[in-house]
PDB file of C-alpha atoms in Angstrom:
ATOM      1  CA  MET A  26     -86.964-105.824 -74.450  1.00 42.00           C
ATOM      2  CA  THR A  27     -84.649-104.790 -72.046  1.00 44.00           C
ATOM      3  CA  ASP A  28     -81.689-106.300 -70.550  1.00 47.00           C
ATOM      4  CA  THR A  29     -80.438-108.141 -67.599  1.00 48.00           C
ATOM      5  CA  PRO A  30     -79.170-105.327 -65.530  1.00 48.00           C
ATOM      6  CA  SER A  31     -75.264-106.837 -64.830  1.00 52.00           C
ATOM      7  CA  PRO A  32     -73.963-106.747 -60.533  1.00 47.00           C
ATOM      8  CA  ALA A  33     -72.946-103.599 -61.851  1.00 43.00           C
ATOM      9  CA  ASP A  34     -75.579-102.118 -62.674  1.00 55.00           C
ATOM     10  CA  ALA A  35     -77.298-103.314 -59.753  1.00 78.00           C
ATOM     11  CA  ASP A  36     -74.875-101.732 -57.809  1.00 90.00           C
ATOM     12  CA  PRO A  37     -72.453 -99.193 -58.892  1.00 96.00           C
ATOM     13  CA  TYR A  38     -70.573 -99.358 -55.603  1.00 97.00           C
ATOM     14  CA  LEU A  39     -69.380-103.033 -55.971  1.00 97.00           C
ATOM     15  CA  GLU A  40     -67.017-102.456 -58.124  1.00 97.00           C
ATOM     16  CA  PRO A  41     -65.403 -99.082 -56.222  1.00 97.00           C
ATOM     17  CA  GLY A  42     -66.673-101.452 -52.643  1.00 97.00           C
ATOM     18  CA  ARG A  43     -63.857-104.570 -55.008  1.00 97.00           C
ATOM     19  CA  LEU A  44     -60.928-101.696 -55.342  1.00 96.00           C
ATOM     20  CA  LEU A  45     -61.116 -99.321 -52.168  1.00 96.00           C
ATOM     21  CA  PHE A  46     -60.345-103.308 -50.460  1.00 96.00           C
ATOM     22  CA  ALA A  47     -58.366-104.501 -53.065  1.00 95.00           C
ATOM     23  CA  GLY A  48     -55.748-101.805 -52.217  1.00 94.00           C
ATOM     24  CA  ASP A  49     -52.536-101.212 -49.689  1.00 93.00           C
ATOM     25  CA  TRP A  50     -53.909-101.928 -46.501  1.00 94.00           C
ATOM     26  CA  GLN A  51     -51.421-101.506 -43.846  1.00 92.00           C
ATOM     27  CA  PHE A  52     -51.442-101.594 -39.188  1.00 92.00           C
ATOM     28  CA  ILE A  53     -50.847 -99.273 -37.500  1.00 92.00           C
ATOM     29  CA  SER A  54     -51.390 -97.908 -34.265  1.00 90.00           C
ATOM     30  CA  ALA A  55     -52.809 -99.976 -31.624  1.00 90.00           C
ATOM     31  CA  ALA A  56     -54.347 -98.651 -28.860  1.00 91.00           C
ATOM     32  CA  PRO A  57     -54.667 -99.235 -25.683  1.00 87.00           C
ATOM     33  CA  THR A  58     -56.396 -95.890 -24.282  1.00 87.00           C
ATOM     34  CA  VAL A  59     -58.050 -93.485 -25.532  1.00 88.00           C
ATOM     35  CA  GLU A  60     -55.097 -90.920 -24.544  1.00 91.00           C
ATOM     36  CA  VAL A  61     -52.898 -92.845 -27.070  1.00 92.00           C
ATOM     37  CA  LEU A  62     -56.130 -93.289 -30.430  1.00 93.00           C
ATOM     38  CA  PRO A  63     -53.559 -92.392 -33.706  1.00 93.00           C
ATOM     39  CA  PRO A  64     -54.223 -89.074 -35.163  1.00 93.00           C
ATOM     40  CA  MET A  65     -57.789 -88.503 -36.658  1.00 94.00           C
ATOM     41  CA  GLN A  66     -57.519 -89.319 -41.151  1.00 92.00           C
ATOM     42  CA  GLY A  67     -60.059 -89.669 -43.148  1.00 94.00           C
ATOM     43  CA  MET A  68     -63.139 -91.903 -42.578  1.00 97.00           C
ATOM     44  CA  GLU A  69     -62.226 -94.710 -39.645  1.00 97.00           C
ATOM     45  CA  ILE A  70     -65.548 -97.760 -39.778  1.00 97.00           C
ATOM     46  CA  ALA A  71     -65.469 -99.939 -36.437  1.00 96.00           C
ATOM     47  CA  LEU A  72     -65.710-103.558 -35.518  1.00 95.00           C
ATOM     48  CA  ALA A  73     -67.861-104.675 -32.220  1.00 93.00           C
ATOM     49  CA  GLY A  74     -68.720-107.855 -31.600  1.00 92.00           C
ATOM     50  CA  ARG A  75     -69.158-110.683 -28.914  1.00 89.00           C
ATOM     51  CA  SER A  76     -65.608-112.500 -28.076  1.00 82.00           C
ATOM     52  CA  ASN A  77     -64.845-114.948 -30.873  1.00 84.00           C
ATOM     53  CA  VAL A  78     -67.409-113.575 -33.215  1.00 91.00           C
ATOM     54  CA  GLY A  79     -65.103-113.580 -35.786  1.00 89.00           C
ATOM     55  CA  LYS A  80     -63.706-110.073 -37.010  1.00 90.00           C
ATOM     56  CA  SER A  81     -60.382-110.658 -36.946  1.00 87.00           C
ATOM     57  CA  SER A  82     -61.057-113.313 -39.328  1.00 91.00           C
ATOM     58  CA  LEU A  83     -63.842-110.601 -40.952  1.00 94.00           C
ATOM     59  CA  VAL A  84     -60.583-108.415 -41.030  1.00 92.00           C
ATOM     60  CA  ASN A  85     -58.700-110.294 -42.986  1.00 92.00           C
ATOM     61  CA  ALA A  86     -61.188-111.669 -45.148  1.00 93.00           C
ATOM     62  CA  LEU A  87     -61.982-108.587 -46.309  1.00 94.00           C
ATOM     63  CA  THR A  88     -59.186-107.499 -47.189  1.00 92.00           C
ATOM     64  CA  GLY A  89     -58.665-110.304 -49.169  1.00 89.00           C
ATOM     65  CA  ARG A  90     -55.225-109.967 -46.468  1.00 86.00           C
ATOM     66  CA  LYS A  91     -54.465-113.375 -44.649  1.00 79.00           C
ATOM     67  CA  ALA A  92     -52.929-112.697 -41.342  1.00 74.00           C
ATOM     68  CA  LEU A  93     -54.033-108.923 -41.682  1.00 85.00           C
ATOM     69  CA  ALA A  94     -55.624-109.235 -38.037  1.00 75.00           C
ATOM     70  CA  ARG A  95     -54.260-112.132 -35.866  1.00 66.00           C
ATOM     71  CA  THR A  96     -57.789-114.224 -34.900  1.00 50.00           C
ATOM     72  CA  SER A  97     -56.799-116.682 -32.041  1.00 43.00           C
ATOM     73  CA  VAL A  98     -59.203-119.778 -30.685  1.00 41.00           C
ATOM     74  CA  THR A  99     -59.025-117.665 -26.787  1.00 43.00           C
ATOM     75  CA  PRO A 100     -61.578-115.698 -26.668  1.00 44.00           C
ATOM     76  CA  GLY A 101     -61.362-111.745 -25.517  1.00 47.00           C
ATOM     77  CA  ARG A 102     -57.212-111.636 -27.088  1.00 48.00           C
ATOM     78  CA  THR A 103     -57.981-108.415 -28.953  1.00 58.00           C
ATOM     79  CA  GLN A 104     -58.075-104.923 -26.095  1.00 74.00           C
ATOM     80  CA  GLU A 105     -57.081-102.311 -27.737  1.00 85.00           C
ATOM     81  CA  LEU A 106     -58.354-100.806 -30.363  1.00 91.00           C
ATOM     82  CA  ILE A 107     -56.536-102.101 -33.580  1.00 92.00           C
ATOM     83  CA  PHE A 108     -57.133 -99.631 -36.883  1.00 94.00           C
ATOM     84  CA  PHE A 109     -55.699-100.151 -40.170  1.00 94.00           C
ATOM     85  CA  ARG A 110     -55.689 -97.730 -43.172  1.00 95.00           C
ATOM     86  CA  VAL A 111     -54.958 -97.798 -47.064  1.00 95.00           C
ATOM     87  CA  GLY A 112     -53.914 -94.438 -48.201  1.00 91.00           C
ATOM     88  CA  PRO A 113     -55.522 -91.729 -46.627  1.00 93.00           C
ATOM     89  CA  GLU A 114     -59.352 -92.377 -47.285  1.00 94.00           C
ATOM     90  CA  LEU A 115     -60.202 -94.723 -45.137  1.00 96.00           C
ATOM     91  CA  CYS A 116     -59.044 -96.175 -41.361  1.00 96.00           C
ATOM     92  CA  LEU A 117     -60.122 -99.461 -40.356  1.00 96.00           C
ATOM     93  CA  VAL A 118     -60.287-100.286 -36.304  1.00 95.00           C
ATOM     94  CA  ASP A 119     -60.832-103.555 -35.131  1.00 92.00           C
ATOM     95  CA  MET A 120     -62.257-102.875 -30.607  1.00 90.00           C
ATOM     96  CA  PRO A 121     -62.250-105.148 -28.464  1.00 84.00           C
ATOM     97  CA  GLY A 122     -64.334-108.417 -28.058  1.00 83.00           C
ATOM     98  CA  TYR A 123     -67.136-108.382 -25.060  1.00 80.00           C
ATOM     99  CA  GLY A 124     -69.186-111.205 -23.739  1.00 71.00           C
ATOM    100  CA  PHE A 125     -66.915-113.980 -22.257  1.00 56.00           C
ATOM    101  CA  ALA A 126     -62.954-112.553 -22.205  1.00 54.00           C
ATOM    102  CA  LYS A 127     -61.193-113.689 -19.476  1.00 62.00           C
ATOM    103  CA  ALA A 128     -59.492-110.755 -17.539  1.00 67.00           C
ATOM    104  CA  PRO A 129     -59.399-109.537 -14.298  1.00 73.00           C
ATOM    105  CA  LYS A 130     -63.749-107.400 -14.405  1.00 76.00           C
ATOM    106  CA  GLU A 131     -61.142-103.390 -13.261  1.00 78.00           C
ATOM    107  CA  LYS A 132     -59.657-104.819 -16.892  1.00 74.00           C
ATOM    108  CA  VAL A 133     -63.014-105.482 -17.816  1.00 73.00           C
ATOM    109  CA  ASP A 134     -64.815-101.606 -16.386  1.00 78.00           C
ATOM    110  CA  ALA A 135     -61.078-100.125 -18.374  1.00 78.00           C
ATOM    111  CA  TRP A 136     -62.147-101.781 -21.937  1.00 77.00           C
ATOM    112  CA  THR A 137     -65.722-100.382 -20.879  1.00 79.00           C
ATOM    113  CA  ARG A 138     -64.448 -96.848 -20.710  1.00 83.00           C
ATOM    114  CA  THR A 139     -61.935 -96.666 -23.364  1.00 84.00           C
ATOM    115  CA  ILE A 140     -63.889 -98.102 -26.342  1.00 85.00           C
ATOM    116  CA  LYS A 141     -67.229 -96.023 -24.283  1.00 86.00           C
ATOM    117  CA  ASP A 142     -64.573 -92.807 -25.027  1.00 89.00           C
ATOM    118  CA  TYR A 143     -63.707 -94.118 -27.884  1.00 91.00           C
ATOM    119  CA  LEU A 144     -67.444 -93.731 -29.606  1.00 89.00           C
ATOM    120  CA  ARG A 145     -68.086 -90.110 -27.786  1.00 86.00           C
ATOM    121  CA  GLY A 146     -64.678 -88.595 -29.092  1.00 85.00           C
ATOM    122  CA  ARG A 147     -64.347 -89.819 -32.663  1.00 92.00           C
ATOM    123  CA  VAL A 148     -65.263 -87.298 -34.423  1.00 92.00           C
ATOM    124  CA  ASN A 149     -65.155 -88.622 -37.858  1.00 95.00           C
ATOM    125  CA  LEU A 150     -66.184 -92.224 -36.898  1.00 96.00           C
ATOM    126  CA  ALA A 151     -68.733 -92.821 -39.978  1.00 96.00           C
ATOM    127  CA  ARG A 152     -70.634 -96.031 -38.301  1.00 97.00           C
ATOM    128  CA  VAL A 153     -69.895 -98.939 -36.290  1.00 97.00           C
ATOM    129  CA  PHE A 154     -71.044-102.871 -38.075  1.00 98.00           C
ATOM    130  CA  VAL A 155     -72.014-105.078 -35.175  1.00 97.00           C
ATOM    131  CA  LEU A 156     -71.222-108.587 -35.547  1.00 97.00           C
ATOM    132  CA  ILE A 157     -73.321-111.236 -34.769  1.00 97.00           C
ATOM    133  CA  ASP A 158     -73.691-114.976 -34.962  1.00 96.00           C
ATOM    134  CA  SER A 159     -75.495-116.405 -36.899  1.00 97.00           C
ATOM    135  CA  ARG A 160     -75.797-119.163 -34.813  1.00 95.00           C
ATOM    136  CA  HIS A 161     -77.187-117.071 -31.600  1.00 94.00           C
ATOM    137  CA  GLY A 162     -78.460-114.047 -33.251  1.00 94.00           C
ATOM    138  CA  ILE A 163     -78.637-111.093 -30.970  1.00 96.00           C
ATOM    139  CA  LYS A 164     -77.493-111.711 -27.605  1.00 93.00           C
ATOM    140  CA  PRO A 165     -78.180-108.991 -24.105  1.00 92.00           C
ATOM    141  CA  VAL A 166     -74.424-108.173 -24.499  1.00 89.00           C
ATOM    142  CA  ASP A 167     -75.365-107.633 -27.877  1.00 93.00           C
ATOM    143  CA  GLU A 168     -78.173-105.284 -26.457  1.00 94.00           C
ATOM    144  CA  GLU A 169     -75.746-103.704 -24.550  1.00 90.00           C
ATOM    145  CA  ILE A 170     -73.979-102.152 -26.959  1.00 91.00           C
ATOM    146  CA  LEU A 171     -76.198-101.707 -29.304  1.00 95.00           C
ATOM    147  CA  ASP A 172     -78.334 -98.850 -26.591  1.00 94.00           C
ATOM    148  CA  LEU A 173     -74.426 -97.694 -26.152  1.00 91.00           C
ATOM    149  CA  LEU A 174     -74.342 -97.534 -29.501  1.00 94.00           C
ATOM    150  CA  ASP A 175     -77.478 -95.466 -29.471  1.00 95.00           C
ATOM    151  CA  LYS A 176     -76.757 -92.900 -26.159  1.00 92.00           C
ATOM    152  CA  ALA A 177     -73.919 -91.885 -28.338  1.00 90.00           C
ATOM    153  CA  ALA A 178     -75.671 -91.389 -31.626  1.00 93.00           C
ATOM    154  CA  VAL A 179     -73.083 -93.737 -33.427  1.00 94.00           C
ATOM    155  CA  SER A 180     -74.340 -95.106 -36.527  1.00 96.00           C
ATOM    156  CA  TYR A 181     -74.482 -98.801 -37.022  1.00 97.00           C
ATOM    157  CA  ALA A 182     -75.513-102.006 -39.137  1.00 98.00           C
ATOM    158  CA  ILE A 183     -75.107-105.507 -38.277  1.00 98.00           C
ATOM    159  CA  ILE A 184     -73.527-107.918 -40.235  1.00 98.00           C
ATOM    160  CA  LEU A 185     -74.264-111.567 -39.393  1.00 98.00           C
ATOM    161  CA  THR A 186     -71.066-113.393 -39.103  1.00 97.00           C
ATOM    162  CA  LYS A 187     -70.687-117.196 -39.913  1.00 96.00           C
ATOM    163  CA  VAL A 188     -74.075-117.363 -41.726  1.00 97.00           C
ATOM    164  CA  ASP A 189     -72.219-121.113 -43.973  1.00 97.00           C
ATOM    165  CA  GLN A 190     -72.937-122.817 -40.749  1.00 96.00           C
ATOM    166  CA  VAL A 191     -76.054-122.045 -40.851  1.00 96.00           C
ATOM    167  CA  LYS A 192     -79.136-123.998 -43.131  1.00 96.00           C
ATOM    168  CA  PRO A 193     -79.612-121.699 -45.782  1.00 95.00           C
ATOM    169  CA  SER A 194     -83.636-122.739 -45.917  1.00 96.00           C
ATOM    170  CA  ALA A 195     -83.200-121.252 -41.907  1.00 96.00           C
ATOM    171  CA  LEU A 196     -81.342-117.608 -43.025  1.00 97.00           C
ATOM    172  CA  PRO A 197     -84.315-115.798 -43.882  1.00 97.00           C
ATOM    173  CA  SER A 198     -85.625-116.167 -40.726  1.00 96.00           C
ATOM    174  CA  VAL A 199     -82.537-115.620 -39.027  1.00 96.00           C
ATOM    175  CA  ILE A 200     -82.187-112.177 -41.029  1.00 97.00           C
ATOM    176  CA  ALA A 201     -86.321-110.708 -40.382  1.00 97.00           C
ATOM    177  CA  GLY A 202     -85.489-111.665 -36.205  1.00 96.00           C
ATOM    178  CA  VAL A 203     -81.732-109.101 -35.358  1.00 97.00           C
ATOM    179  CA  GLU A 204     -84.419-107.750 -38.355  1.00 97.00           C
ATOM    180  CA  GLU A 205     -87.072-106.925 -35.921  1.00 96.00           C
ATOM    181  CA  LYS A 206     -84.966-105.861 -32.587  1.00 96.00           C
ATOM    182  CA  ILE A 207     -83.009-103.239 -35.175  1.00 97.00           C
ATOM    183  CA  ARG A 208     -86.524-101.951 -35.463  1.00 95.00           C
ATOM    184  CA  ARG A 209     -87.013 -99.213 -32.719  1.00 94.00           C
ATOM    185  CA  ARG A 210     -84.142 -99.100 -32.511  1.00 97.00           C
ATOM    186  CA  PRO A 211     -82.481 -94.406 -33.418  1.00 96.00           C
ATOM    187  CA  ALA A 212     -78.946 -95.237 -34.423  1.00 97.00           C
ATOM    188  CA  ALA A 213     -78.882 -98.235 -36.310  1.00 97.00           C
ATOM    189  CA  TYR A 214     -78.925 -98.515 -40.699  1.00 96.00           C
ATOM    190  CA  PRO A 215     -81.499-101.431 -41.500  1.00 94.00           C
ATOM    191  CA  LYS A 216     -79.722-103.391 -44.012  1.00 95.00           C
ATOM    192  CA  ILE A 217     -78.372-106.427 -42.869  1.00 97.00           C
ATOM    193  CA  PHE A 218     -75.155-108.181 -43.614  1.00 98.00           C
ATOM    194  CA  PRO A 219     -74.891-111.833 -43.945  1.00 98.00           C
ATOM    195  CA  THR A 220     -71.059-112.843 -44.836  1.00 98.00           C
ATOM    196  CA  SER A 221     -69.027-115.847 -43.675  1.00 97.00           C
ATOM    197  CA  SER A 222     -65.375-115.611 -44.060  1.00 95.00           C
ATOM    198  CA  ASN A 223     -64.195-119.419 -44.740  1.00 94.00           C
ATOM    199  CA  THR A 224     -66.833-118.607 -48.279  1.00 95.00           C
ATOM    200  CA  GLY A 225     -66.112-115.387 -49.047  1.00 95.00           C
ATOM    201  CA  GLN A 226     -70.734-114.381 -49.239  1.00 96.00           C
ATOM    202  CA  GLY A 227     -72.050-111.360 -48.011  1.00 97.00           C
ATOM    203  CA  PHE A 228     -68.640-109.652 -48.368  1.00 97.00           C
ATOM    204  CA  PRO A 229     -69.152-107.601 -52.084  1.00 97.00           C
ATOM    205  CA  GLU A 230     -71.553-106.621 -50.479  1.00 97.00           C
ATOM    206  CA  LEU A 231     -69.905-104.868 -47.365  1.00 98.00           C
ATOM    207  CA  ARG A 232     -67.281-103.974 -48.879  1.00 98.00           C
ATOM    208  CA  ALA A 233     -69.771-101.875 -52.038  1.00 98.00           C
ATOM    209  CA  ALA A 234     -71.810-100.741 -48.137  1.00 97.00           C
ATOM    210  CA  VAL A 235     -68.354 -99.551 -47.100  1.00 97.00           C
ATOM    211  CA  ALA A 236     -67.424 -98.113 -50.536  1.00 97.00           C
ATOM    212  CA  GLN A 237     -71.037 -95.346 -51.263  1.00 97.00           C
ATOM    213  CA  LEU A 238     -70.684 -94.414 -47.379  1.00 96.00           C
ATOM    214  CA  LEU A 239     -66.719 -92.636 -47.771  1.00 96.00           C
ATOM    215  CA  ALA A 240     -68.513 -91.510 -51.627  1.00 96.00           C
ATOM    216  CA  GLU A 241     -71.846 -89.945 -49.535  1.00 94.00           C
ATOM    217  CA  GLN A 242     -68.580 -88.596 -46.048  1.00 88.00           C
ATOM    218  CA  GLY A 243     -67.460 -86.905 -49.300  1.00 74.00           C
TER     219      GLY A 243
END
């Protein structure tokens, strides 16, 4: 007779992930262009997603901080690459939201160029997490950023946000639909991360995935 494995036994990175994100996270820089990016140090992971998909709420929930990242009901408020760091080993980058930004076209085009330059030139960028609203799934505007990541050969994974607003019985089909859409994408990580910043659902697993990535990167 064998013992039932504990969650820590099932995923050895759950506790390292908890400890990693319980650290002293600090805002370090806001970069409107690649010319003023902070020096590369340690591993970087980035968050991308449509405006108002919940990136700032996710940063706060991940780090257990109520106001590390500013949240707003106004789409497109984040207009720079925002850098948060915990120690020398890990940096979290909040990228400008896309899709619904209320800004002149020339400014949106400038953001797009900055994002492309960042993705292509940041050699310590280990993974981009693309946030998708679980109520709506992958939209054409999301496909554009996934195409960009595929072309840049940047590893990315999908985070489903706001899953508390989806009926539990419907969530498996939502996840399956997203899995099908990324199945043949060359740079996509196959695992989907369903999360809720309101309830905390999925955050231990997401933290564990980052801790595993950090361990693998050495």
